[in-house]
PDB file of C-alpha atoms in Angstrom:
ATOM      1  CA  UNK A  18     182.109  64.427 134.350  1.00  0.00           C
ATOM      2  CA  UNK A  19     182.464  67.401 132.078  1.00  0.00           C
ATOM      3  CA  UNK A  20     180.075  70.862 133.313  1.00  0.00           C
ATOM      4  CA  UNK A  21     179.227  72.303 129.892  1.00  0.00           C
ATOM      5  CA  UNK A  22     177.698  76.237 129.280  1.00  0.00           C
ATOM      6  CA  UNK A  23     175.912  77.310 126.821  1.00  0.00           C
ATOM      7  CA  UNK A  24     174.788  81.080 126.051  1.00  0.00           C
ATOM      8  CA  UNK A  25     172.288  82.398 125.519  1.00  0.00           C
ATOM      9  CA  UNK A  26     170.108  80.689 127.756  1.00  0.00           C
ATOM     10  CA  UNK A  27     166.841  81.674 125.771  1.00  0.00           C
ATOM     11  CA  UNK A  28     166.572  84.619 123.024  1.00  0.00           C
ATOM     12  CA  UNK A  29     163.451  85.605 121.005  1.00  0.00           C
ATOM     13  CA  UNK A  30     164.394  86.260 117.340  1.00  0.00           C
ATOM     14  CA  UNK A  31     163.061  87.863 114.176  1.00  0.00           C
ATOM     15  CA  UNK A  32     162.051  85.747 111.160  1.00  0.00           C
ATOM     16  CA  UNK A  33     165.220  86.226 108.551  1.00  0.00           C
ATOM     17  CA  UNK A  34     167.971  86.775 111.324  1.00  0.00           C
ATOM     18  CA  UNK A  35     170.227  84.414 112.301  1.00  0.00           C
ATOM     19  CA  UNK A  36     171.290  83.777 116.094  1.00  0.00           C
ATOM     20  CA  UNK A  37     174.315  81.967 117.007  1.00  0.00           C
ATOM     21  CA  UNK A  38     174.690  79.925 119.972  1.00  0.00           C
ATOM     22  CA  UNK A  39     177.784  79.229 122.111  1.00  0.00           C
ATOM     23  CA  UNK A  40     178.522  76.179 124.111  1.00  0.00           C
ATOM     24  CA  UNK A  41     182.088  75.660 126.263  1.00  0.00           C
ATOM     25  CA  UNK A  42     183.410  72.577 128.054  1.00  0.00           C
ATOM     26  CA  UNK A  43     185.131  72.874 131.098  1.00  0.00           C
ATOM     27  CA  UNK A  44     187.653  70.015 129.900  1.00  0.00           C
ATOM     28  CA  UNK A  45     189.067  69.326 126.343  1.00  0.00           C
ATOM     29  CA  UNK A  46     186.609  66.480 124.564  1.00  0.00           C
ATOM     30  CA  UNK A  47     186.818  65.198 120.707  1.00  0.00           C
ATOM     31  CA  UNK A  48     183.477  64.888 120.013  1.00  0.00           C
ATOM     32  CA  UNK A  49     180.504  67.529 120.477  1.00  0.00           C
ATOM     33  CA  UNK A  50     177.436  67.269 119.360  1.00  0.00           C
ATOM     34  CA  UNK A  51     174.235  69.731 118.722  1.00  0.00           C
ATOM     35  CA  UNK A  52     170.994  68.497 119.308  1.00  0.00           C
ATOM     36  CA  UNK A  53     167.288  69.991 118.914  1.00  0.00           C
ATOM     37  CA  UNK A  54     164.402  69.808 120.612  1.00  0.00           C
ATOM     38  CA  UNK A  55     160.995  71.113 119.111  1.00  0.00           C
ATOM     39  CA  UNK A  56     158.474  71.394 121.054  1.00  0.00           C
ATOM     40  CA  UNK A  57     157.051  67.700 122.081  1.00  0.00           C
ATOM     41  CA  UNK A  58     159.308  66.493 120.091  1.00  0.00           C
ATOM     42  CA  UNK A  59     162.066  64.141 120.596  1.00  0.00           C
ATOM     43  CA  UNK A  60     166.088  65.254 121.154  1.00  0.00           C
ATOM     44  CA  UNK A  61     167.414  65.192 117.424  1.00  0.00           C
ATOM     45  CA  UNK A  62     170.404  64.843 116.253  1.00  0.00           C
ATOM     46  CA  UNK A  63     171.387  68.221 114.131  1.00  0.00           C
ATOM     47  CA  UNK A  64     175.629  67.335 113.668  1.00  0.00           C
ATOM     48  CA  UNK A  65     178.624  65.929 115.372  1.00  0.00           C
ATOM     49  CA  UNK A  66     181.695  68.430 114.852  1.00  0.00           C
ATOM     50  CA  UNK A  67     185.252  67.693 115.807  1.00  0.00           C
ATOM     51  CA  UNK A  68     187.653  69.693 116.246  1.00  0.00           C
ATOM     52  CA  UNK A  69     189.966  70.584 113.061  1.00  0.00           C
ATOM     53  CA  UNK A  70     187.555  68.983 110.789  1.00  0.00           C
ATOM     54  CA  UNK A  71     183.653  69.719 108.871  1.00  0.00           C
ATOM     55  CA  UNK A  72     180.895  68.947 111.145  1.00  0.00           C
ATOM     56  CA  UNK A  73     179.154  65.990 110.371  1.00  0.00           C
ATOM     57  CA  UNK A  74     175.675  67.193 109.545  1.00  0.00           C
ATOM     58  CA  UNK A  75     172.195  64.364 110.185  1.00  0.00           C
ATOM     59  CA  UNK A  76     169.651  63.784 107.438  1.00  0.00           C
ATOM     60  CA  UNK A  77     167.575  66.898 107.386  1.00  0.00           C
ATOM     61  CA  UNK A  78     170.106  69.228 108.279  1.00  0.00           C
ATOM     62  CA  UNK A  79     172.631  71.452 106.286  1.00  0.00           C
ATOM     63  CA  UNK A  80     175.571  73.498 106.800  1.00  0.00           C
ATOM     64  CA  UNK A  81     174.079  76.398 104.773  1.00  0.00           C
ATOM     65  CA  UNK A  82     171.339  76.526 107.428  1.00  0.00           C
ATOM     66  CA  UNK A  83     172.979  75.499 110.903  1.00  0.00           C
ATOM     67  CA  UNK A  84     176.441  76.542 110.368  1.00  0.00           C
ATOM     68  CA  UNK A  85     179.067  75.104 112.882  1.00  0.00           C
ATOM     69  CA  UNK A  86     182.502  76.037 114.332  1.00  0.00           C
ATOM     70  CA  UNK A  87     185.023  74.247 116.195  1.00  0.00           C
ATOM     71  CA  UNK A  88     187.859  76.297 116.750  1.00  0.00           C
ATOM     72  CA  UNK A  89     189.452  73.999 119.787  1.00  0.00           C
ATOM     73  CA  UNK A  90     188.891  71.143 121.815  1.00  0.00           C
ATOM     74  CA  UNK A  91     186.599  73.090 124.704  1.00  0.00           C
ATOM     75  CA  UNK A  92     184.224  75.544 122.986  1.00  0.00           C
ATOM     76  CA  UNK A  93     181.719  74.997 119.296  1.00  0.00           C
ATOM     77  CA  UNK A  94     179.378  77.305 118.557  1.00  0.00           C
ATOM     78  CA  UNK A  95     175.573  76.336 116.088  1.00  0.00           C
ATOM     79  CA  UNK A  96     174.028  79.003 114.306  1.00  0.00           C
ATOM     80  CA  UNK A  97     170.524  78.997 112.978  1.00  0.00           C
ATOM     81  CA  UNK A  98     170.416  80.637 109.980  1.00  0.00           C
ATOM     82  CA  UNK A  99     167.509  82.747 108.188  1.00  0.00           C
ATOM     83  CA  UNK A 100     165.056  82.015 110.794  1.00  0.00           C
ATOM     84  CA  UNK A 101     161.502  80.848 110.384  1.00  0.00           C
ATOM     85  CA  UNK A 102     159.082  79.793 113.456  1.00  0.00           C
ATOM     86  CA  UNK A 103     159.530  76.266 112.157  1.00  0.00           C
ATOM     87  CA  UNK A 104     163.279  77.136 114.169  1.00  0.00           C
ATOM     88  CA  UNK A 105     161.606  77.141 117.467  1.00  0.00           C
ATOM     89  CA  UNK A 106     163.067  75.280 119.624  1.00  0.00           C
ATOM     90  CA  UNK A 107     165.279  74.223 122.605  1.00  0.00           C
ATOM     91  CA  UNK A 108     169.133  73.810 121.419  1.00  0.00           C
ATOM     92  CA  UNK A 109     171.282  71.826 123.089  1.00  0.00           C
ATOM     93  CA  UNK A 110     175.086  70.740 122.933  1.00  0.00           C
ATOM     94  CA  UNK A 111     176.831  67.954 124.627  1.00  0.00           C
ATOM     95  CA  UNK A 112     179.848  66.110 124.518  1.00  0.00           C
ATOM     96  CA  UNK A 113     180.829  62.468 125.084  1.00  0.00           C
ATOM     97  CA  UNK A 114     183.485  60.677 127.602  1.00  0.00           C
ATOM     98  CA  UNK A 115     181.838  59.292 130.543  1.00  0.00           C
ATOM     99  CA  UNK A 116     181.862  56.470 132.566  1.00  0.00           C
ATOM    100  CA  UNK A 117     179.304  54.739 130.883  1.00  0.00           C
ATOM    101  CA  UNK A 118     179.421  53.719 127.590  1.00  0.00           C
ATOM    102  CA  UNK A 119     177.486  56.117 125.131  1.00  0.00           C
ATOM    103  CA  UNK A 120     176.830  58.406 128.145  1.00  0.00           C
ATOM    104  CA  UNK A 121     176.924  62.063 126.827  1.00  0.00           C
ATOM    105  CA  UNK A 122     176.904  65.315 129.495  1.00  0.00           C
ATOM    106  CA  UNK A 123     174.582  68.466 128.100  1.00  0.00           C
ATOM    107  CA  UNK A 124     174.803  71.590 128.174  1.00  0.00           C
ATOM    108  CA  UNK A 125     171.456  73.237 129.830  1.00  0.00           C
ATOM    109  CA  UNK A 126     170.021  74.825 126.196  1.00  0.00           C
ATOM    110  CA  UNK A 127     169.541  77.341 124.304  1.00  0.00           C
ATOM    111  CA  UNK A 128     165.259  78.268 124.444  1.00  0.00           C
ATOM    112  CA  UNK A 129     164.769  79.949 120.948  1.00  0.00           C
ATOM    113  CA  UNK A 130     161.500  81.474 119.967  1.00  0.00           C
ATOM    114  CA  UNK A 131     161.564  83.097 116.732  1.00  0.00           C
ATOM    115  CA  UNK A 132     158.896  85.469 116.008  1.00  0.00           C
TER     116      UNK A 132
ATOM    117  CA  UNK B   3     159.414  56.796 111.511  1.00  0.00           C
ATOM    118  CA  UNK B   4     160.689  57.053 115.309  1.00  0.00           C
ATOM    119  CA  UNK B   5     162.982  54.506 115.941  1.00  0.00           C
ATOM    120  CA  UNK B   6     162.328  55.005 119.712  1.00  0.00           C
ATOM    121  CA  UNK B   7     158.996  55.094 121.006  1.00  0.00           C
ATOM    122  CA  UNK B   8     157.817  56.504 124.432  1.00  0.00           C
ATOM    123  CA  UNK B   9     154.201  56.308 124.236  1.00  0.00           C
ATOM    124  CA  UNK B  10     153.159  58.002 127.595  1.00  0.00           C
ATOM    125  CA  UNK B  11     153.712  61.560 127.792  1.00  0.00           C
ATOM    126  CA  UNK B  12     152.860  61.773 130.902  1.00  0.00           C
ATOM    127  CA  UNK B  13     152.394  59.251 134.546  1.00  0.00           C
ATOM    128  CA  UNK B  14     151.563  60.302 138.198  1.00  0.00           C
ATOM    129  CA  UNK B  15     152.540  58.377 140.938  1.00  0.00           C
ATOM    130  CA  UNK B  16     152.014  58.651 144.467  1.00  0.00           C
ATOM    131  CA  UNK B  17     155.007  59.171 146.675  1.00  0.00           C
ATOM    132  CA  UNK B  18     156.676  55.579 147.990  1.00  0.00           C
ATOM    133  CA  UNK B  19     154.703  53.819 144.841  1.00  0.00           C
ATOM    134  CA  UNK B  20     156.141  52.342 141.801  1.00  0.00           C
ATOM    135  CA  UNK B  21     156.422  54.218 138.383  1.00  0.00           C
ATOM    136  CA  UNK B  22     157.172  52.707 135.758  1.00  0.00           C
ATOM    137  CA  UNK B  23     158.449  53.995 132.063  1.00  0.00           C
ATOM    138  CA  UNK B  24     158.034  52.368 129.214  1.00  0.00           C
ATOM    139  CA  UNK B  25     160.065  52.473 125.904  1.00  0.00           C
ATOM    140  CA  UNK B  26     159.629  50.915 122.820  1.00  0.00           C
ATOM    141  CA  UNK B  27     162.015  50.866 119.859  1.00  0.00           C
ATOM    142  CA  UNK B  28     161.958  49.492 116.497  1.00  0.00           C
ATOM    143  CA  UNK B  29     165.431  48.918 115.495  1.00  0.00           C
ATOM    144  CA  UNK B  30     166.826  45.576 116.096  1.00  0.00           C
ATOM    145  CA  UNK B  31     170.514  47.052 115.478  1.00  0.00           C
ATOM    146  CA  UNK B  32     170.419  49.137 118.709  1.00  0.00           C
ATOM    147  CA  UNK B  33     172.076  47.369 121.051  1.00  0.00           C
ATOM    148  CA  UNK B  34     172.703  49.930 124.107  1.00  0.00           C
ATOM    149  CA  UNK B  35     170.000  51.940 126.194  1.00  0.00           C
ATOM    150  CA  UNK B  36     170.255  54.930 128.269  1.00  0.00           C
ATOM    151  CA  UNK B  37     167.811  56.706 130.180  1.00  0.00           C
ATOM    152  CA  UNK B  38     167.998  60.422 130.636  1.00  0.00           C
ATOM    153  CA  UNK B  39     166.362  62.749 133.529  1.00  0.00           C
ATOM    154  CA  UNK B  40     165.084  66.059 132.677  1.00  0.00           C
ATOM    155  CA  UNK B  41     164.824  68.955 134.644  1.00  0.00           C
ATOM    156  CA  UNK B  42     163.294  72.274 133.616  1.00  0.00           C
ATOM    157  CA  UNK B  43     165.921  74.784 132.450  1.00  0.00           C
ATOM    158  CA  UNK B  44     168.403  71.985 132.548  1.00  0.00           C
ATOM    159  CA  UNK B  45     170.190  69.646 129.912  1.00  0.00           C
ATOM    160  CA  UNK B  46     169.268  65.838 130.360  1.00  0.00           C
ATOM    161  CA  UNK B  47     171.324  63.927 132.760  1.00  0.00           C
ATOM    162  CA  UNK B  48     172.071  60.070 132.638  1.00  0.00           C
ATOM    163  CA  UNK B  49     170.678  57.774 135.118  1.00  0.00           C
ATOM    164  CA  UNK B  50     171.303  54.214 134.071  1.00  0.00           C
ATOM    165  CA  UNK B  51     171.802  52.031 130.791  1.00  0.00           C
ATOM    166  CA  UNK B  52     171.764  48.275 129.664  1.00  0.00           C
ATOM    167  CA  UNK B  53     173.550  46.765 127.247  1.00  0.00           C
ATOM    168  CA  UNK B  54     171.747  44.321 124.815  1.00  0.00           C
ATOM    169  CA  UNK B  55     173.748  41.378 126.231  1.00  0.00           C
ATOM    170  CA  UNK B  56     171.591  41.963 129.804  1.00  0.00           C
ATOM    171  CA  UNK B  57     167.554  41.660 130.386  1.00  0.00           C
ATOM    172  CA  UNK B  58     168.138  43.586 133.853  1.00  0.00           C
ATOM    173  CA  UNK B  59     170.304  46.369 135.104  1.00  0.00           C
ATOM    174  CA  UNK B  60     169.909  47.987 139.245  1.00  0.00           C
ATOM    175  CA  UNK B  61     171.275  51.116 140.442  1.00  0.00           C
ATOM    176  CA  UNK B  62     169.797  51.901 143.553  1.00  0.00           C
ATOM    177  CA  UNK B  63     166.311  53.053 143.232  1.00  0.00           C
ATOM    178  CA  UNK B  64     166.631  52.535 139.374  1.00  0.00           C
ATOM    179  CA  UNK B  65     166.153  49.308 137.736  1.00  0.00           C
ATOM    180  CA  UNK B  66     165.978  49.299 133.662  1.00  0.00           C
ATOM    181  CA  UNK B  67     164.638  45.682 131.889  1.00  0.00           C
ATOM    182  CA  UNK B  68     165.098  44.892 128.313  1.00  0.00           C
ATOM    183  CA  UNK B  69     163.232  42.639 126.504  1.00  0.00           C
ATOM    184  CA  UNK B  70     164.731  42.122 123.140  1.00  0.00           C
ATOM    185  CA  UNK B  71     162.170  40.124 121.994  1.00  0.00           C
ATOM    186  CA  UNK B  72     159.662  42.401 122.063  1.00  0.00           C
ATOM    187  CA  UNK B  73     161.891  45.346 121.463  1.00  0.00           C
ATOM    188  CA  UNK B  74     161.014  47.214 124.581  1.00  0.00           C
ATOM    189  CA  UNK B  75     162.431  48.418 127.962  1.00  0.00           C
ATOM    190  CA  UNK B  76     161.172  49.784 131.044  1.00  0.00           C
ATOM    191  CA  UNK B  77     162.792  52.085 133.867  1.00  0.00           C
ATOM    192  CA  UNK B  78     161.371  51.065 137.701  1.00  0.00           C
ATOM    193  CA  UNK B  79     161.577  53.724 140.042  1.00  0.00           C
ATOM    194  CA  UNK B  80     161.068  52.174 143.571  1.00  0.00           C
ATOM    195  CA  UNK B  81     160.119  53.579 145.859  1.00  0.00           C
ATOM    196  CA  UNK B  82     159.389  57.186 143.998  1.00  0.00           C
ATOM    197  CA  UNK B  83     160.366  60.246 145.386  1.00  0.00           C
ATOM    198  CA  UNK B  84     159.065  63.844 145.029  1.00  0.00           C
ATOM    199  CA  UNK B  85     162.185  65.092 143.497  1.00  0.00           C
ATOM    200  CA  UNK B  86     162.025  62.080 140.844  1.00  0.00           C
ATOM    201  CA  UNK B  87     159.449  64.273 139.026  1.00  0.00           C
ATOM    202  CA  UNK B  88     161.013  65.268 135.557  1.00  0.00           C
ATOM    203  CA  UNK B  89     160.873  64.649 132.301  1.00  0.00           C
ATOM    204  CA  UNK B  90     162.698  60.826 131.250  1.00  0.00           C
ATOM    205  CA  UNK B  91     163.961  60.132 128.018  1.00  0.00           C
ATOM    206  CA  UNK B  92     164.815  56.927 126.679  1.00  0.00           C
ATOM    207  CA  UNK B  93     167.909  56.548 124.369  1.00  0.00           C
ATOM    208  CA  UNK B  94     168.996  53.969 122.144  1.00  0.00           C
ATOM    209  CA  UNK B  95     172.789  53.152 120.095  1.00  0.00           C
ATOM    210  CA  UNK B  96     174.040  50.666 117.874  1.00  0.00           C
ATOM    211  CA  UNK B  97     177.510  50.072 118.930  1.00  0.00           C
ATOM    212  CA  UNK B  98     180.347  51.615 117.522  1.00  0.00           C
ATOM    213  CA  UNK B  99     178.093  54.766 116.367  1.00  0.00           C
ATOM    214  CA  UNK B 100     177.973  57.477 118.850  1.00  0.00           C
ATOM    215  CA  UNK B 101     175.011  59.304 118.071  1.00  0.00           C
ATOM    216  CA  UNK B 102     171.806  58.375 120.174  1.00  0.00           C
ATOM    217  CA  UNK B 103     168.476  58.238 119.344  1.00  0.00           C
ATOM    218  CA  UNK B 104     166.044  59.795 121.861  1.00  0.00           C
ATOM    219  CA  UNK B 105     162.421  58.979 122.216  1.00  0.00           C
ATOM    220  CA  UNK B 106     160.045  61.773 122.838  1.00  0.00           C
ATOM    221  CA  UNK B 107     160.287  61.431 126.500  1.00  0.00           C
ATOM    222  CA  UNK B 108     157.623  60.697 129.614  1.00  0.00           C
ATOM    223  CA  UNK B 109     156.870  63.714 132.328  1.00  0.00           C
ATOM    224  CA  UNK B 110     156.352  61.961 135.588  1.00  0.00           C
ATOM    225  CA  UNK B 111     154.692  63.440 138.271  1.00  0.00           C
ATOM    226  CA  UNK B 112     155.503  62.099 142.036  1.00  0.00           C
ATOM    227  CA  UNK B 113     152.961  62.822 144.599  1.00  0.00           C
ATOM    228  CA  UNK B 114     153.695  63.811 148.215  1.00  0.00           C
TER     229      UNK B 114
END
């Protein structure tokens, strides 16, 4: 199983500024993926990003506005650009390669409030 | 339009007793389930799938059942234990494609 970290654990932001959140593996994976979670809401899909190539970004969601790196096979990092409140939310990452088929391991989130 | 429905946001259940989630999804294409456990402060964790090609799948205290029929699935939790309480999401995949879709998840409550 792969132990995945993620800071920061929670921030509270400014409308307009940007926050970017980090997220390392403890073992090199190909495929990491960011997810959000508004409040009541479901886990969403924001992109799958691979390392050495774009991110691949989900209906709804856009590079200019959730920018993504992957500079190596253990560590990506999301940031949410030009926040609004609408950007409140809990940010996760998580990675693929268990057991199981489709099993993914998460990272414990990112809580962001923005103001 | 949610492709994977969790209708119950919440259950209680009385410690030894039976909970039961329910999922519904509307894509026949999905053809693997997972359910996830929630903790507070904590990422999701997996606690069992199915594949389409099974109606039942047991892991210990966990038992999922898929009905493709009636596009829906259930997670049994016998007998329920206080540290069961969490939040459980159900996730669905067409094979071949990665990406899961999550439903909106159930908190249950267990009871001592």
């Amino acid at each position: 199983s792969a132990v995945i970290s993620q800071k920061p654990s929670r921030d509270i932001c400014q409308r307009g500024t940007s926050l970017t959140i980090q997220c390392q593996v403890d073992s090199q994976v190909t495929m990491m993926f960011w997810y959000r979670q508004q409040p009541g809401q479901s886990l969403t899909l924001i992109a799958t990003a691979n390392q050495g190539s774009e991110a691949t970004y989900e209906s709804g969601f856009v590079i200019d506005k959730f920018p993504i790196s992957r500079p190596n096979l253990t560590f990506s990092t999301l940031t949410v650009s030009n926040m609004s409140p609408e950007d409140s939310s809990i940010y996760l990452c998580s990675v693929d390669g268990g057991l199981v088929l489709f099993e993914q391991f998460f990272g414990p989130g990112t809580r962001l409030t923005v103001l | 339009d949610q492709q994977v429905k969790q209708n119950s946001p919440s259950l209680s259940v009385q410690e030894g007793r039976i909970s039961i989630l329910n999922c519904d999804y509307t894509n026949s294409m999905f053809d693997y389930f997972l359910w996830y456990k929630k903790y507070p402060a904590e990422g999701p964790t997996f606690l069992i799938s199915i594949s389409s090609i099974k109606d039942k799948n047991e892991d210990g205290r966990f038992t999922v059942f898929l009905n493709k029929s009636a596009k829906h699935l259930s997670l049994h939790i016998v007998p329920s234990q206080p540290g069961d309480s969490a939040v459980y999401f159900c996730a669905a995949s067409v094979a071949g494609n990665t990406p899961l879709v999550f439903g909106k998840g159930t908190r249950l409550s267990v009871i001592a």
